[in-house]
Short mmCIF file of C-alpha atoms and ligand atoms in Angstrom, two decimals:
data_model
loop_
_atom_site.label_atom_id
_atom_site.label_comp_id
_atom_site.label_asym_id
_atom_site.label_seq_id
_atom_site.Cartn_x
_atom_site.Cartn_y
_atom_site.Cartn_z
CA UNK T 11 45.07 127.26 26.96
CA UNK T 12 43.68 125.10 29.76
CA UNK T 13 44.88 121.58 29.29
CA UNK T 14 41.91 120.32 31.42
CA UNK T 15 39.13 122.13 29.40
CA UNK T 16 36.53 119.72 28.00
CA UNK T 17 37.56 120.83 24.44
CA UNK T 18 41.38 120.97 24.96
CA UNK T 19 41.85 118.29 22.37
CA UNK T 20 39.44 119.43 19.79
CA UNK T 21 40.30 118.31 16.29
CA UNK T 22 42.86 115.72 17.49
CA UNK T 23 42.23 112.12 16.85
CA UNK T 24 44.25 109.90 19.00
CA UNK T 25 44.63 106.07 18.53
CA UNK T 26 45.81 104.46 21.63
CA UNK T 27 47.48 101.10 20.94
CA UNK T 28 47.61 99.07 24.18
CA UNK T 29 44.61 101.10 25.43
CA UNK T 30 43.39 98.16 27.70
CA UNK T 31 46.68 98.06 29.71
CA UNK T 32 47.75 100.05 32.76
CA UNK T 33 49.05 103.34 31.14
CA UNK T 34 46.89 103.06 28.06
CA UNK T 35 43.49 102.75 29.75
CA UNK T 36 44.10 105.84 32.04
CA UNK T 37 45.41 107.77 29.06
CA UNK T 38 42.48 106.94 26.87
CA UNK T 39 39.98 108.20 29.49
CA UNK T 40 42.12 111.29 30.32
CA UNK T 41 42.16 112.35 26.59
CA UNK T 42 38.57 111.35 25.91
CA UNK T 43 37.44 113.55 28.78
CA UNK T 44 39.39 116.55 27.31
CA UNK T 45 37.69 116.37 23.88
CA UNK T 46 40.22 114.34 21.94
CA UNK T 47 38.51 111.65 19.69
CA UNK T 48 39.96 108.46 21.09
CA UNK T 49 40.25 104.88 19.75
CA UNK T 50 41.67 101.86 21.60
CA UNK T 51 43.62 99.22 19.67
CA UNK T 52 44.43 96.24 21.81
CA UNK T 53 44.66 92.47 21.28
CA UNK T 54 44.14 91.76 24.99
CA UNK T 55 47.26 89.55 25.07
CA UNK T 56 48.05 91.17 28.52
CA UNK T 57 44.91 89.46 30.00
CA UNK T 58 45.76 86.18 28.33
CA UNK T 59 49.25 86.24 29.98
CA UNK T 60 47.65 86.60 33.33
CA UNK T 61 45.43 83.65 32.70
CA UNK T 62 48.41 81.51 31.47
CA UNK T 63 50.49 82.38 34.46
CA UNK T 64 47.85 82.32 37.13
CA UNK T 65 48.09 86.05 37.85
CA UNK T 66 45.45 88.70 38.31
CA UNK T 67 45.18 92.41 38.72
CA UNK T 68 44.69 93.43 42.37
CA UNK T 69 41.89 95.79 41.45
CA UNK T 70 38.92 94.03 39.78
CA UNK T 71 39.05 95.10 36.20
CA UNK T 72 36.14 94.77 33.86
CA UNK T 73 36.43 93.53 30.20
CA UNK T 74 37.31 96.02 27.71
CA UNK T 75 33.83 96.14 26.06
CA UNK T 76 32.19 96.63 29.30
CA UNK T 77 34.68 99.35 30.31
CA UNK T 78 34.08 101.41 27.17
CA UNK T 79 30.23 100.97 27.43
CA UNK T 80 30.51 102.25 31.03
CA UNK T 81 32.54 105.31 30.08
CA UNK T 82 29.82 106.25 27.52
CA UNK T 83 27.16 105.73 30.10
CA UNK T 84 29.04 107.89 32.71
CA UNK T 85 30.24 110.69 30.40
CA UNK T 86 28.34 110.36 27.16
CA UNK T 87 31.61 110.12 25.29
CA UNK T 88 32.46 107.48 22.80
CA UNK T 89 35.70 105.46 22.49
CA UNK T 90 36.14 103.41 19.35
CA UNK T 91 37.43 99.90 19.95
CA UNK T 92 39.55 97.77 17.63
CA UNK T 93 40.40 94.41 19.11
CA UNK T 94 43.35 92.98 17.14
CA UNK T 95 47.10 92.62 16.99
CA UNK T 96 49.32 95.33 15.64
CA UNK T 97 51.62 92.66 14.34
CA UNK T 98 48.76 91.80 11.96
CA UNK T 99 49.26 94.47 9.31
CA UNK T 100 45.90 94.03 7.58
CA UNK T 101 44.08 94.55 10.87
CA UNK T 102 46.20 97.60 11.71
CA UNK T 103 45.81 99.18 8.26
CA UNK T 104 42.01 98.75 8.44
CA UNK T 105 42.07 100.43 11.88
CA UNK T 106 44.07 103.32 10.53
CA UNK T 107 41.78 103.76 7.49
CA UNK T 108 38.75 103.66 9.58
CA UNK T 109 39.84 105.96 12.48
CA UNK T 110 42.24 108.22 10.63
CA UNK T 111 44.43 109.33 13.62
CA UNK T 112 46.31 112.50 13.93
CA UNK T 113 48.39 110.91 16.66
CA UNK T 114 49.07 107.31 17.40
CA UNK T 115 50.26 106.59 20.92
CA UNK T 116 51.91 103.17 21.00
CA UNK T 117 51.77 101.43 24.49
CA UNK T 118 50.96 98.05 22.99
CA UNK T 119 53.99 95.92 23.70
CA UNK T 120 55.00 93.09 26.09
CA UNK T 121 56.39 95.28 28.78
CA UNK T 122 57.71 93.01 31.40
CA UNK T 123 61.59 92.44 31.81
CA UNK T 124 61.14 89.27 33.97
CA UNK T 125 58.65 87.77 31.48
CA UNK T 126 61.09 88.36 28.62
CA UNK T 127 63.74 86.52 30.73
CA UNK T 128 61.57 83.45 31.64
CA UNK T 129 62.60 81.38 28.69
CA UNK T 130 63.66 81.35 25.01
CA UNK T 131 60.20 81.38 23.58
CA UNK T 132 59.13 84.30 25.68
CA UNK T 133 62.30 86.21 24.79
CA UNK T 134 61.63 85.62 21.19
CA UNK T 135 57.89 86.65 21.60
CA UNK T 136 58.77 89.88 23.38
CA UNK T 137 61.26 91.05 20.63
CA UNK T 138 58.95 89.79 17.76
CA UNK T 139 55.82 91.34 19.32
CA UNK T 140 57.43 94.58 20.21
CA UNK T 141 59.81 95.21 17.20
CA UNK T 142 57.44 93.92 14.56
CA UNK T 143 54.38 95.86 15.99
CA UNK T 144 56.46 99.09 15.96
CA UNK T 145 57.61 98.51 12.39
CA UNK T 146 54.00 97.85 11.39
CA UNK T 147 52.86 101.16 13.05
CA UNK T 148 55.60 102.97 11.19
CA UNK T 149 54.51 101.49 7.86
CA UNK T 150 50.84 102.11 8.64
CA UNK T 151 51.52 105.80 9.30
CA UNK T 152 53.64 106.06 6.10
CA UNK T 153 51.01 104.36 3.97
CA UNK T 154 47.64 105.53 5.54
CA UNK T 155 48.25 108.65 7.64
CA UNK T 156 51.63 110.37 6.75
CA UNK T 157 50.81 113.38 8.83
CA UNK T 158 50.02 111.36 11.89
CA UNK T 159 52.30 111.99 14.90
CA UNK T 160 53.72 108.81 16.45
CA UNK T 161 54.12 108.81 20.20
CA UNK T 162 55.96 105.77 21.28
CA UNK T 163 56.55 104.47 24.76
CA UNK T 164 60.13 103.54 25.37
CA UNK T 165 61.76 103.05 28.79
CA UNK T 166 64.39 104.74 30.93
CA UNK T 167 65.86 101.20 31.09
CA UNK T 168 67.03 101.62 27.51
CA UNK T 169 70.06 103.70 28.94
CA UNK T 170 71.03 101.19 31.55
CA UNK T 171 73.14 102.72 34.38
CA UNK T 172 76.09 104.53 32.73
CA UNK T 173 78.68 106.28 34.99
CA UNK T 174 77.89 109.54 33.39
CA UNK T 175 74.71 111.79 33.31
CA UNK T 176 71.85 110.52 31.16
CA UNK T 177 70.77 112.99 28.55
CA UNK T 178 67.40 113.13 26.92
CA UNK T 179 67.99 110.92 24.01
CA UNK T 180 70.97 112.56 22.34
CA UNK T 181 74.45 113.46 23.58
CA UNK T 182 76.92 115.81 22.07
CA UNK T 183 80.45 114.14 21.87
CA UNK T 184 83.72 115.50 20.89
CA UNK T 185 86.07 112.74 19.66
CA UNK T 186 89.55 113.27 18.13
CA UNK T 187 88.88 116.91 17.63
CA UNK T 188 85.53 116.45 15.93
CA UNK T 189 82.05 117.07 17.53
CA UNK T 190 78.63 115.49 16.73
CA UNK T 191 75.29 114.98 18.45
CA UNK T 192 74.53 111.36 18.45
CA UNK T 193 71.82 109.09 19.92
CA UNK T 194 72.77 108.41 23.62
CA UNK T 195 74.38 104.95 24.00
CA UNK T 196 71.72 102.19 24.73
CA UNK T 197 72.44 99.25 27.10
CA UNK T 198 69.21 97.39 27.76
CA UNK T 199 69.41 95.05 30.74
CA UNK T 200 66.80 92.46 29.44
CA UNK T 201 65.37 91.14 26.22
CA UNK T 202 62.40 93.40 26.94
CA UNK T 203 64.63 96.54 27.34
CA UNK T 204 66.52 95.60 24.30
CA UNK T 205 63.32 95.34 22.29
CA UNK T 206 62.84 99.05 23.23
CA UNK T 207 66.31 99.93 22.13
CA UNK T 208 65.65 98.17 18.73
CA UNK T 209 62.37 100.04 18.44
CA UNK T 210 64.01 103.41 19.06
CA UNK T 211 66.73 102.71 16.36
CA UNK T 212 64.03 101.64 13.94
CA UNK T 213 61.95 104.72 14.63
CA UNK T 214 64.87 107.14 14.27
CA UNK T 215 65.69 105.60 10.93
CA UNK T 216 62.06 105.80 9.69
CA UNK T 217 61.77 109.30 10.97
CA UNK T 218 64.67 110.33 8.75
CA UNK T 219 64.02 108.10 5.76
CA UNK T 220 60.33 108.88 5.36
CA UNK T 221 60.13 112.29 7.07
CA UNK T 222 57.71 111.01 9.83
CA UNK T 223 56.78 112.91 12.90
CA UNK T 224 57.87 110.74 15.82
CA UNK T 225 58.36 111.21 19.69
CA UNK T 226 60.11 108.63 21.77
CA UNK T 227 59.24 108.79 25.43
CA UNK T 228 61.69 107.11 27.74
CA UNK T 229 59.26 106.42 30.55
CA UNK T 230 60.44 105.70 34.21
CA UNK T 231 58.68 103.21 36.46
CA UNK T 232 54.94 104.22 36.82
CA UNK T 233 53.17 103.99 40.20
CA UNK T 234 49.75 104.54 41.63
CA UNK T 235 46.11 103.50 40.73
CA UNK T 236 43.95 106.60 40.71
CA UNK T 237 43.36 109.00 38.00
CA UNK T 238 40.35 111.36 38.02
CA UNK T 239 38.69 109.45 35.22
CA UNK T 240 39.45 105.86 36.45
CA UNK T 241 37.94 106.89 39.89
CA UNK T 242 34.59 108.03 38.24
CA UNK T 243 33.04 104.48 38.50
CA UNK T 244 34.15 101.20 39.91
CA UNK T 245 33.88 99.59 36.44
CA UNK T 246 36.40 102.08 35.13
CA UNK T 247 39.15 100.92 37.73
CA UNK T 248 42.58 100.51 36.41
CA UNK T 249 44.64 97.33 36.63
CA UNK T 250 47.25 97.15 39.36
CA UNK T 251 49.85 94.38 39.00
CA UNK T 252 51.75 92.97 41.96
CA UNK T 253 53.04 89.68 40.88
CA UNK T 254 56.77 89.18 40.63
CA UNK T 255 56.57 89.25 36.74
CA UNK T 256 54.36 92.28 35.85
CA UNK T 257 54.39 94.14 39.18
CA UNK T 258 56.92 97.06 39.34
CA UNK T 259 58.96 98.18 42.29
CA UNK T 260 56.82 100.62 44.17
CA UNK T 261 53.48 99.13 43.38
CA UNK T 262 54.70 95.78 44.71
CA UNK T 263 56.31 97.24 47.86
CA UNK T 264 52.96 98.95 48.72
CA UNK T 265 51.07 95.67 48.42
CA UNK T 266 53.77 93.80 50.50
CA UNK T 267 53.38 96.41 53.15
CA UNK T 268 49.59 96.34 53.11
CA UNK T 269 49.36 92.55 53.64
CA UNK T 270 52.17 92.29 56.20
CA UNK T 271 54.67 90.74 53.89
CA UNK T 272 58.26 92.07 54.17
CA UNK T 273 59.18 94.34 51.23
CA UNK T 274 61.51 92.33 49.12
CA UNK T 275 64.64 94.41 48.34
CA UNK T 276 66.67 92.76 45.47
CA UNK T 277 70.35 92.54 46.63
CA UNK T 278 71.92 95.78 48.13
CA UNK T 279 68.88 97.94 47.09
CA UNK T 280 71.14 100.79 45.67
CA UNK T 281 69.54 100.30 42.26
CA UNK T 282 68.25 103.83 41.35
CA UNK T 283 65.63 104.55 38.79
CA UNK T 284 63.29 107.27 37.54
CA UNK T 285 59.64 107.16 38.80
CA UNK T 286 56.41 108.95 37.98
CA UNK T 287 52.80 108.91 39.07
CA UNK T 288 50.26 107.44 36.62
CA UNK T 289 48.56 110.81 36.83
CA UNK T 290 51.69 112.26 35.27
CA UNK T 291 51.88 109.53 32.72
CA UNK T 292 48.52 110.67 31.21
CA UNK T 293 49.46 114.30 31.18
CA UNK T 294 52.82 113.70 29.63
CA UNK T 295 51.00 111.89 26.76
CA UNK T 296 48.75 114.82 26.34
CA UNK T 297 51.67 117.14 26.22
CA UNK T 298 53.37 114.95 23.69
CA UNK T 299 50.21 114.78 21.55
CA UNK T 300 49.79 118.66 21.73
CA UNK T 301 53.42 119.18 20.50
CA UNK T 302 53.99 116.97 17.43
CA UNK T 303 57.66 116.50 16.54
CA UNK T 304 58.70 118.23 13.27
CA UNK T 305 58.85 115.83 10.46
CA UNK T 306 62.24 114.23 10.06
CA UNK T 307 63.53 115.12 13.53
CA UNK T 308 62.68 112.54 16.20
CA UNK T 309 62.08 114.01 19.69
CA UNK T 310 63.15 112.06 22.75
CA UNK T 311 61.98 112.86 26.28
CA UNK T 312 62.77 111.19 29.55
CA UNK T 313 59.30 110.83 31.08
CA UNK T 314 59.83 110.55 34.83
CA UNK T 315 59.60 113.07 37.66
CA UNK T 316 61.85 111.91 40.40
CA UNK T 317 64.59 109.31 40.95
CA UNK T 318 64.89 106.99 43.97
CA UNK T 319 66.85 103.93 45.02
CA UNK T 320 65.04 100.78 45.95
CA UNK T 321 66.13 101.35 49.58
CA UNK T 322 64.76 104.92 49.53
CA UNK T 323 61.49 103.55 48.34
CA UNK T 324 61.27 100.85 51.01
CA UNK T 325 62.19 103.60 53.75
CA UNK T 326 59.48 105.87 52.44
CA UNK T 327 56.81 103.15 52.47
CA UNK T 328 57.91 102.16 56.03
CA UNK T 329 57.34 105.74 57.17
CA UNK T 330 53.99 106.10 55.39
CA UNK T 331 52.93 102.63 56.56
CA UNK T 332 53.53 103.35 60.18
CA UNK T 333 51.33 106.50 59.80
CA UNK T 334 48.36 104.32 58.68
CA UNK T 335 48.77 101.61 61.27
CA UNK T 336 50.88 99.09 59.52
CA UNK T 337 54.25 97.79 60.52
CA UNK T 338 56.22 97.38 57.25
CA UNK T 339 59.34 95.32 57.29
CA UNK T 340 62.23 94.99 54.71
CA UNK T 341 64.11 91.88 53.79
CA UNK T 342 66.94 91.44 51.40
CA UNK T 343 66.45 88.62 48.80
CA UNK T 344 69.08 87.43 46.38
CA UNK T 345 68.85 89.63 43.22
CA UNK T 346 67.39 87.56 40.45
CA UNK T 347 68.47 90.25 37.84
CA UNK T 348 71.78 90.98 36.34
CA UNK T 349 72.37 94.66 37.26
CA UNK T 350 74.46 96.96 39.27
CA UNK T 351 73.23 97.32 42.86
CA UNK T 352 75.34 100.37 43.68
CA UNK T 353 75.93 102.96 40.97
CA UNK T 354 76.02 106.55 39.86
CA UNK T 355 72.56 107.74 38.45
CA UNK T 356 71.68 111.19 37.24
CA UNK T 357 69.16 111.38 34.43
CA UNK T 358 67.85 114.62 32.91
CA UNK T 359 64.17 115.15 32.73
CA UNK T 360 63.54 118.80 31.98
CA UNK T 361 61.98 118.70 28.40
CA UNK T 362 58.41 117.59 29.37
CA UNK T 363 58.50 120.18 32.18
CA UNK T 364 59.59 122.87 29.82
CA UNK T 365 56.41 121.95 27.86
CA UNK T 366 54.27 122.39 30.89
CA UNK T 367 54.39 119.38 33.10
CA UNK T 368 53.97 120.30 36.72
CA UNK T 369 55.12 117.08 38.44
CA UNK T 370 53.14 115.34 41.25
CA UNK T 371 55.78 114.38 43.86
CA UNK T 372 55.65 111.06 45.81
CA UNK T 373 56.31 112.84 49.19
CA UNK T 374 53.53 113.85 51.62
CA UNK T 375 50.33 112.01 51.96
CA UNK T 376 50.41 110.26 48.50
CA UNK T 377 51.85 107.02 49.78
CA UNK T 378 49.50 106.92 52.81
CA UNK T 379 46.51 107.43 50.47
CA UNK T 380 47.81 104.68 48.20
CA UNK T 381 48.35 102.20 51.03
CA UNK T 382 44.86 102.83 52.28
CA UNK T 383 43.41 102.37 48.85
CA UNK T 384 45.42 99.10 48.33
CA UNK T 385 44.34 97.82 51.77
CA UNK T 386 40.77 97.85 50.67
CA UNK T 387 41.70 95.12 48.15
CA UNK T 388 43.69 93.13 50.69
CA UNK T 389 41.54 90.05 50.43
CA UNK T 390 42.25 89.68 46.70
CA UNK T 391 46.03 89.41 47.33
CA UNK T 392 47.58 85.94 46.48
CA UNK T 393 50.75 85.86 48.61
CA UNK T 394 52.22 83.20 46.44
CA UNK T 395 52.65 85.73 43.67
CA UNK T 396 54.80 88.07 45.66
CA UNK T 397 58.18 86.33 45.66
CA UNK T 398 60.61 86.86 42.82
CA UNK T 399 60.12 84.28 40.20
CA UNK T 400 62.40 84.82 37.36
CA UNK T 401 66.17 84.57 37.48
CA UNK T 402 68.14 86.20 34.67
CA UNK T 403 70.90 83.65 34.66
CA UNK T 404 68.50 80.75 34.73
CA UNK T 405 66.65 81.78 31.67
CA UNK T 406 65.78 78.46 30.08
CA UNK T 407 65.67 77.41 26.41
CA UNK T 408 62.71 75.25 27.44
CA UNK T 409 59.34 76.85 27.91
CA UNK T 410 58.57 77.20 31.51
CA UNK T 411 55.17 77.58 33.27
CA UNK T 412 55.07 79.54 36.55
CA UNK T 413 52.91 77.02 38.36
CA UNK T 414 55.05 75.09 40.81
P1 NAD F 522 50.36 96.71 30.00
O1 NAD F 522 50.83 95.41 29.80
O2 NAD F 522 49.42 97.04 31.14
O3 NAD F 522 49.55 97.26 28.74
C1 NAD F 522 50.05 97.04 27.36
C2 NAD F 522 48.80 96.70 26.51
O4 NAD F 522 49.26 96.38 25.23
C3 NAD F 522 48.03 95.40 26.98
O5 NAD F 522 46.74 95.67 27.16
C4 NAD F 522 48.20 94.46 25.89
O6 NAD F 522 47.24 93.60 25.72
C5 NAD F 522 48.55 95.29 24.68
N1 NAD F 522 49.45 94.65 23.52
C6 NAD F 522 50.65 94.05 23.73
N2 NAD F 522 51.12 93.53 22.47
C7 NAD F 522 50.05 93.90 21.64
C8 NAD F 522 49.93 93.68 20.27
N3 NAD F 522 50.91 93.11 19.61
N4 NAD F 522 48.88 94.19 19.61
C9 NAD F 522 47.88 94.97 20.26
N5 NAD F 522 48.00 95.18 21.64
C10 NAD F 522 49.16 94.67 22.30
O7 NAD F 522 51.63 97.81 30.08
P2 NAD F 522 51.72 99.17 30.66
O8 NAD F 522 52.34 99.10 31.94
O9 NAD F 522 50.48 99.96 30.45
O10 NAD F 522 52.88 99.84 29.72
C11 NAD F 522 52.47 100.48 28.56
C12 NAD F 522 53.78 100.90 27.77
O11 NAD F 522 54.53 101.71 28.60
C13 NAD F 522 54.66 99.73 27.49
O12 NAD F 522 55.16 99.85 26.13
C14 NAD F 522 55.72 99.81 28.53
O13 NAD F 522 56.90 99.09 27.87
C15 NAD F 522 55.91 101.20 28.73
N6 NAD F 522 56.29 101.50 29.96
C16 NAD F 522 55.78 101.00 31.19
C17 NAD F 522 56.22 101.38 32.38
C18 NAD F 522 55.37 100.99 33.69
O14 NAD F 522 56.00 101.18 34.78
N7 NAD F 522 54.19 100.43 33.63
C19 NAD F 522 57.45 101.89 32.55
C20 NAD F 522 58.16 102.34 31.37
C21 NAD F 522 57.59 102.15 30.21
#
């Protein structure tokens, strides 16, 4: 079957929680275009955080109502919108009853590690929002849509950086002569990452206790701006974060290189992580929706396509930047995080490819195209947002504002 056919998702009803965010918006449009009935659930708290901290998406994003209206105008396709908080169970239950999803893709969490390390209240918010929201989704499925497949976004950061290969979710261990297949050990490196570890444990428990169908996707760092659908109209443009709190490694480096700011490598730069293009994120979610997990047996996939160290990223951007007339520089700044800066890293990622993912690689012209695209928004860059702002060791018990 052709995954890009206009009726590829016929019969599927996908609720996208966090559908106003970076991954969620691109996914909502990708699935809508392919014949899935799509609804977006979002409380827009990500936009509020930007307002509170004085940040902004590099790309000029429209409000969610305007986005959805524009999508209808451009494609004739409807996306149902439910604006509310998944931590509010009455709201979530009403959305479930009204939309009756066959899959529920849960992106709707506070997803920044630095944000979770700013101060006590944000650490508590991150874990309350994320863990409570996920428990509510699990209950809503149990109560209102027991056949609905839950697809939950976790992170590769749940595994930390162990000195052995990282398996996809489970590891078979022989100990004192006995063998078992167990959840792979988790060691989150921030209150955010730990919220995902707690989510995974809660999901695994509910999958077994209530015979739910759940897939946990340990996603790597997502990069890029374009997807076919977000490119269809300027009002459909995705968000692109570059500040020190919500911006992720590659996306931030690309902006720094574009505006002539040295790329800020934290510490030794040997930190190695899994990465994937946003165009692959949306395809991975489609694959997950099309392959529901059997009830009672939680599937776990590592959702990334390539692994790079921070130094490798900086070198690749330097090379690509020179080709488009820039002169990128690299500086080392003290690492604000508590993490290993040189370590073994070898994570498995074959399961999504076995199900049909044909990865887009970072090499070649991709970085040059991204740099050119980002340079068009150069005038919107606020250089004050570029430097690292949150130190793990200095996380305060008193609420902080970022305005200095
Ligand atoms: P994002 O912040 O852009 O989007 C998350 C969306 O969820 C926002 O629109 C926000 O308003 C919404 N939300 C948060 N809490 C909510 C709540 N209680 N009720 C309703 N809506 C709520 O984040 P993103 O980059 O799109 O990430 C999406 C998911 O993927 C997150 O769970 C994140 O942890 C995971 N992930 C992202 C990356 C990445 O590189 N961006 C990497 C690994 C995993």
